[in-house]
mmCIF file of C-alpha atoms and ligand atoms in Angstrom:
data_model
loop_
_atom_site.group_PDB
_atom_site.id
_atom_site.type_symbol
_atom_site.label_atom_id
_atom_site.label_comp_id
_atom_site.label_asym_id
_atom_site.label_seq_id
_atom_site.Cartn_x
_atom_site.Cartn_y
_atom_site.Cartn_z
ATOM 1 C CA UNK A 277 -8.756 -12.884 12.750
ATOM 2 C CA UNK A 278 -7.695 -10.530 10.078
ATOM 3 C CA UNK A 279 -4.446 -8.493 10.556
ATOM 4 C CA UNK A 280 -4.942 -5.148 12.055
ATOM 5 C CA UNK A 281 -3.378 -1.982 11.967
ATOM 6 C CA UNK A 282 -0.252 -2.047 13.999
ATOM 7 C CA UNK A 283 0.069 -6.058 13.902
ATOM 8 C CA UNK A 284 3.258 -7.450 12.723
ATOM 9 C CA UNK A 285 2.215 -9.154 9.455
ATOM 10 C CA UNK A 286 2.622 -12.776 9.075
ATOM 11 C CA UNK A 287 5.714 -14.160 7.389
ATOM 12 C CA UNK A 288 5.270 -16.693 4.157
ATOM 13 C CA UNK A 289 6.949 -18.488 1.785
ATOM 14 C CA UNK A 290 5.137 -18.861 -1.413
ATOM 15 C CA UNK A 291 5.800 -19.391 -5.232
ATOM 16 C CA UNK A 292 5.559 -16.321 -7.549
ATOM 17 C CA UNK A 293 6.580 -15.170 -10.914
ATOM 18 C CA UNK A 294 10.340 -14.355 -9.774
ATOM 19 C CA UNK A 295 10.453 -17.830 -8.044
ATOM 20 C CA UNK A 296 10.133 -18.569 -4.312
ATOM 21 C CA UNK A 297 9.293 -15.715 -2.356
ATOM 22 C CA UNK A 298 10.605 -15.901 1.536
ATOM 23 C CA UNK A 299 8.513 -12.469 2.380
ATOM 24 C CA UNK A 300 10.467 -11.155 5.159
ATOM 25 C CA UNK A 301 13.505 -11.951 3.341
ATOM 26 C CA UNK A 302 12.233 -10.246 0.230
ATOM 27 C CA UNK A 303 10.878 -7.157 1.914
ATOM 28 C CA UNK A 304 14.124 -6.556 3.573
ATOM 29 C CA UNK A 305 14.147 -3.303 5.530
ATOM 30 C CA UNK A 306 11.869 -1.564 2.680
ATOM 31 C CA UNK A 307 8.423 -0.242 3.113
ATOM 32 C CA UNK A 308 6.130 -3.112 0.968
ATOM 33 C CA UNK A 309 2.847 -2.386 -0.581
ATOM 34 C CA UNK A 310 1.062 -6.206 -0.764
ATOM 35 C CA UNK A 311 -2.212 -6.322 -2.952
ATOM 36 C CA UNK A 312 -4.282 -9.139 -3.997
ATOM 37 C CA UNK A 313 -6.154 -9.960 -7.312
ATOM 38 C CA UNK A 314 -9.434 -11.965 -7.453
ATOM 39 C CA UNK A 315 -7.987 -14.015 -10.477
ATOM 40 C CA UNK A 316 -5.826 -14.247 -13.386
ATOM 41 C CA UNK A 317 -6.897 -13.184 -16.825
ATOM 42 C CA UNK A 318 -9.739 -10.615 -15.294
ATOM 43 C CA UNK A 319 -10.049 -7.397 -16.898
ATOM 44 C CA UNK A 320 -9.899 -5.058 -13.945
ATOM 45 C CA UNK A 321 -6.951 -6.496 -12.572
ATOM 46 C CA UNK A 322 -5.004 -6.308 -15.998
ATOM 47 C CA UNK A 323 -5.420 -2.584 -15.795
ATOM 48 C CA UNK A 324 -4.313 -2.264 -12.161
ATOM 49 C CA UNK A 325 -1.217 -4.537 -12.859
ATOM 50 C CA UNK A 326 -0.278 -2.235 -15.778
ATOM 51 C CA UNK A 327 -0.590 0.969 -13.900
ATOM 52 C CA UNK A 328 1.288 -0.363 -11.104
ATOM 53 C CA UNK A 329 4.189 -1.241 -13.256
ATOM 54 C CA UNK A 330 4.203 2.276 -14.773
ATOM 55 C CA UNK A 331 4.216 3.580 -11.343
ATOM 56 C CA UNK A 332 7.110 1.691 -10.010
ATOM 57 C CA UNK A 333 9.454 4.533 -10.058
ATOM 58 C CA UNK A 334 7.166 6.658 -7.826
ATOM 59 C CA UNK A 335 7.260 3.439 -5.195
ATOM 60 C CA UNK A 336 11.049 3.052 -5.600
ATOM 61 C CA UNK A 337 11.333 6.822 -4.916
ATOM 62 C CA UNK A 338 9.649 6.295 -1.518
ATOM 63 C CA UNK A 339 11.681 3.072 -0.616
ATOM 64 C CA UNK A 340 8.702 0.645 -1.253
ATOM 65 C CA UNK A 341 8.491 -2.440 -2.801
ATOM 66 C CA UNK A 342 5.393 -3.642 -4.287
ATOM 67 C CA UNK A 343 4.283 -7.151 -4.646
ATOM 68 C CA UNK A 344 0.942 -8.418 -6.146
ATOM 69 C CA UNK A 345 -1.335 -11.732 -5.416
ATOM 70 C CA UNK A 346 -3.371 -13.532 -7.293
ATOM 71 C CA UNK A 347 -4.808 -17.265 -6.586
ATOM 72 C CA UNK A 348 -3.574 -18.920 -9.476
ATOM 73 C CA UNK A 349 -0.410 -21.082 -10.509
ATOM 74 C CA UNK A 350 2.943 -19.087 -11.435
ATOM 75 C CA UNK A 351 2.439 -20.701 -15.059
ATOM 76 C CA UNK A 352 -1.004 -19.086 -15.487
ATOM 77 C CA UNK A 353 0.694 -15.683 -14.062
ATOM 78 C CA UNK A 354 3.238 -15.924 -16.736
ATOM 79 C CA UNK A 355 0.831 -16.089 -19.373
ATOM 80 C CA UNK A 356 -1.255 -13.295 -17.909
ATOM 81 C CA UNK A 357 1.849 -11.224 -17.623
ATOM 82 C CA UNK A 358 2.401 -11.416 -21.593
ATOM 83 C CA UNK A 359 -1.162 -10.180 -22.018
ATOM 84 C CA UNK A 360 -0.753 -7.119 -19.545
ATOM 85 C CA UNK A 361 2.439 -6.112 -21.477
ATOM 86 C CA UNK A 362 0.459 -6.276 -24.670
ATOM 87 C CA UNK A 363 -2.378 -4.459 -23.617
ATOM 88 C CA UNK A 364 -1.399 -2.214 -21.041
ATOM 89 C CA UNK A 365 2.288 -1.163 -22.633
ATOM 90 C CA UNK A 366 3.719 -2.077 -19.377
ATOM 91 C CA UNK A 367 5.916 -5.105 -18.473
ATOM 92 C CA UNK A 368 5.113 -6.676 -14.899
ATOM 93 C CA UNK A 369 8.333 -5.551 -13.119
ATOM 94 C CA UNK A 370 7.430 -6.813 -9.776
ATOM 95 C CA UNK A 371 6.711 -10.013 -8.308
ATOM 96 C CA UNK A 372 3.213 -11.367 -8.556
ATOM 97 C CA UNK A 373 2.551 -14.251 -5.575
ATOM 98 C CA UNK A 374 1.083 -17.442 -7.170
ATOM 99 C CA UNK A 375 -1.168 -18.063 -4.344
ATOM 100 C CA UNK A 376 -2.503 -21.335 -5.728
ATOM 101 C CA UNK A 377 -3.401 -22.987 -2.494
ATOM 102 C CA UNK A 378 -4.865 -19.700 -0.957
ATOM 103 C CA UNK A 379 -2.107 -19.938 2.041
ATOM 104 C CA UNK A 380 -1.386 -16.151 1.770
ATOM 105 C CA UNK A 381 -4.764 -14.994 1.155
ATOM 106 C CA UNK A 382 -6.189 -17.018 4.260
ATOM 107 C CA UNK A 383 -2.999 -15.512 6.520
ATOM 108 C CA UNK A 384 -4.225 -12.039 5.439
ATOM 109 C CA UNK A 385 -7.728 -12.390 5.253
ATOM 110 C CA UNK A 386 -7.987 -11.656 1.589
ATOM 111 C CA UNK A 387 -11.072 -13.721 1.025
ATOM 112 C CA UNK A 388 -14.270 -12.559 2.568
ATOM 113 C CA UNK A 389 -16.655 -15.479 2.076
ATOM 114 C CA UNK A 390 -19.749 -13.378 2.092
ATOM 115 C CA UNK A 391 -18.414 -11.496 -1.253
ATOM 116 C CA UNK A 392 -17.065 -14.794 -2.681
ATOM 117 C CA UNK A 393 -15.715 -17.996 -1.000
ATOM 118 C CA UNK A 394 -13.032 -18.563 -3.724
ATOM 119 C CA UNK A 395 -11.923 -15.217 -5.249
ATOM 120 C CA UNK A 396 -9.939 -12.956 -3.066
ATOM 121 C CA UNK A 397 -11.275 -9.140 -2.835
ATOM 122 C CA UNK A 398 -9.022 -6.302 -3.557
ATOM 123 C CA UNK A 399 -7.072 -6.048 -0.578
ATOM 124 C CA UNK A 400 -4.095 -3.788 -0.358
ATOM 125 C CA UNK A 401 -1.627 -3.793 2.769
ATOM 126 C CA UNK A 402 0.974 -1.380 3.351
ATOM 127 C CA UNK A 403 3.877 -2.634 5.771
ATOM 128 C CA UNK A 404 6.555 -0.859 7.448
ATOM 129 C CA UNK A 405 10.265 -1.709 7.560
ATOM 130 C CA UNK A 406 9.304 -3.092 11.103
ATOM 131 C CA UNK A 407 6.743 -5.390 9.248
ATOM 132 C CA UNK A 408 3.943 -3.851 10.935
ATOM 133 C CA UNK A 409 0.867 -2.951 8.943
ATOM 134 C CA UNK A 410 0.172 0.586 8.529
ATOM 135 C CA UNK A 411 -2.588 0.815 6.233
ATOM 136 C CA UNK A 412 -5.311 -1.457 4.689
ATOM 137 C CA UNK A 413 -7.868 -0.671 2.248
ATOM 138 C CA UNK A 414 -10.423 -3.241 0.811
ATOM 139 C CA UNK A 415 -12.340 -2.914 -2.565
ATOM 140 C CA UNK A 416 -14.918 -5.267 -4.049
ATOM 141 C CA UNK A 417 -13.670 -7.143 -7.319
ATOM 142 C CA UNK A 418 -15.962 -4.811 -9.343
ATOM 143 C CA UNK A 419 -13.917 -1.665 -8.403
ATOM 144 C CA UNK A 420 -10.554 -1.116 -9.783
ATOM 145 C CA UNK A 421 -8.300 0.876 -7.208
ATOM 146 C CA UNK A 422 -6.686 4.115 -7.426
ATOM 147 C CA UNK A 423 -2.710 3.757 -7.008
ATOM 148 C CA UNK A 424 -2.106 7.503 -7.052
ATOM 149 C CA UNK A 425 -4.323 7.622 -3.838
ATOM 150 C CA UNK A 426 -1.933 4.726 -2.467
ATOM 151 C CA UNK A 427 0.993 6.806 -3.054
ATOM 152 C CA UNK A 428 -0.409 9.593 -1.345
ATOM 153 C CA UNK A 429 -1.117 7.683 1.885
ATOM 154 C CA UNK A 430 2.324 6.449 1.785
ATOM 155 C CA UNK A 431 3.544 10.167 1.566
ATOM 156 C CA UNK A 432 1.465 10.836 4.561
ATOM 157 C CA UNK A 433 2.444 7.836 6.655
ATOM 158 C CA UNK A 434 6.308 8.520 5.851
ATOM 159 C CA UNK A 435 5.783 12.537 6.812
ATOM 160 C CA UNK A 436 3.950 11.583 10.009
ATOM 161 C CA UNK A 437 6.527 9.080 11.001
ATOM 162 C CA UNK A 438 8.931 11.636 10.807
ATOM 163 C CA UNK A 439 7.475 14.634 12.446
ATOM 164 C CA UNK A 440 4.719 15.343 14.829
ATOM 165 C CA UNK A 441 2.002 16.052 12.303
ATOM 166 C CA UNK A 442 -1.105 14.644 10.583
ATOM 167 C CA UNK A 443 -2.300 15.546 7.326
ATOM 168 C CA UNK A 444 -5.757 16.885 6.609
ATOM 169 C CA UNK A 445 -8.380 15.792 4.089
ATOM 170 C CA UNK A 446 -7.330 15.493 0.454
ATOM 171 C CA UNK A 447 -3.731 16.641 1.510
ATOM 172 C CA UNK A 448 -0.925 16.100 -1.252
ATOM 173 C CA UNK A 449 2.743 16.190 -0.833
ATOM 174 C CA UNK A 450 4.258 19.862 -0.332
ATOM 175 C CA UNK A 451 0.901 20.909 1.253
ATOM 176 C CA UNK A 452 0.089 22.415 4.599
ATOM 177 C CA UNK A 453 -0.245 19.942 7.281
ATOM 178 C CA UNK A 454 -1.843 19.634 10.971
ATOM 179 C CA UNK A 455 0.155 19.862 14.097
ATOM 180 C CA UNK A 456 -0.821 16.781 16.304
ATOM 181 C CA UNK A 457 -3.109 17.613 19.366
ATOM 182 C CA UNK A 458 -0.461 15.977 21.592
ATOM 183 C CA UNK A 459 1.939 18.925 20.910
ATOM 184 C CA UNK A 460 1.441 21.959 23.329
ATOM 185 C CA UNK A 461 2.028 25.571 22.033
ATOM 186 C CA UNK A 462 5.212 25.706 24.035
ATOM 187 C CA UNK A 463 6.432 22.571 22.232
ATOM 188 C CA UNK A 464 5.441 23.499 18.934
ATOM 189 C CA UNK A 465 7.536 26.653 18.927
ATOM 190 C CA UNK A 466 10.770 24.701 19.379
ATOM 191 C CA UNK A 467 9.340 22.190 16.751
ATOM 192 C CA UNK A 468 7.811 24.681 14.278
ATOM 193 C CA UNK A 469 9.967 27.729 14.629
ATOM 194 C CA UNK A 470 8.579 29.611 11.583
ATOM 195 C CA UNK A 471 5.085 29.529 13.279
ATOM 196 C CA UNK A 472 1.831 28.057 12.482
ATOM 197 C CA UNK A 473 -1.846 29.264 11.894
ATOM 198 C CA UNK A 474 -4.392 28.754 14.772
ATOM 199 C CA UNK A 475 -7.673 28.041 13.460
ATOM 200 C CA UNK A 476 -8.974 26.652 16.865
ATOM 201 C CA UNK A 477 -6.809 25.660 19.438
ATOM 202 C CA UNK A 478 -7.173 22.223 18.214
ATOM 203 C CA UNK A 479 -6.680 23.178 14.749
ATOM 204 C CA UNK A 480 -3.399 24.339 13.934
ATOM 205 C CA UNK A 481 -1.832 24.248 10.594
ATOM 206 C CA UNK A 482 1.840 24.501 9.390
ATOM 207 C CA UNK A 483 4.002 24.405 6.421
ATOM 208 C CA UNK A 484 4.969 20.846 5.734
ATOM 209 C CA UNK A 485 8.120 20.097 7.198
ATOM 210 C CA UNK A 486 10.971 18.611 5.481
ATOM 211 C CA UNK A 487 9.504 19.596 1.897
HETATM 212 C C1 BEZ B 680 -11.766 -8.003 -12.824
HETATM 213 O O1 BEZ B 680 -10.526 -8.031 -12.310
HETATM 214 O O2 BEZ B 680 -12.090 -7.477 -13.876
HETATM 215 C C2 BEZ B 680 -13.016 -8.932 -12.149
HETATM 216 C C3 BEZ B 680 -12.641 -9.811 -11.272
HETATM 217 C C4 BEZ B 680 -13.670 -10.541 -10.854
HETATM 218 C C5 BEZ B 680 -14.935 -9.989 -10.715
HETATM 219 C C6 BEZ B 680 -15.281 -9.023 -11.769
HETATM 220 C C7 BEZ B 680 -14.330 -8.298 -12.220
#
């Protein structure tokens, strides 16, 4: 059974480009993005890993550690890392799990047999400091992911953990948000003293708190 939202994610120990990773110890009290790659020396993955390396300061700013995974051994990853630096102009600055025996891929349900029984799909798992799975996306091998979108979703998760709000379609950090339906207008007065806009009784927008 695949890991589902709200589940505590499984711990594991596996080799990586930075030596053996004991996942829970490595994650500590940070948020984590764990993302899988179908195979080493593949073109789309090469561009993705370069993009994530360039975005690392944005993940750091949000208290998020990133870790990739590909079902090949560490010596293969080391050779691929050189290509990533050469072609993408960015050095791999986070660990890449060497999941040669597919231990982690199987634990997290990253292999979808009807897509391929050997390659992982492009899975992303966003894990919170309590080790709970908070968001997952799955793309096929042929479609590279949008990591700016991933940062946007992390902004939403972290904001909605702090305040009784939800984020509307295409929301970006700094834009108005929605007061969650469970908050009554009487409670909203205390929570959002500067007021809100009531478009419908169930659709109330407010300036992003804490912005
Ligand atoms: C890629 O990363 O480029 C890729 C991997 C497997 C199938 C197709 C593309």
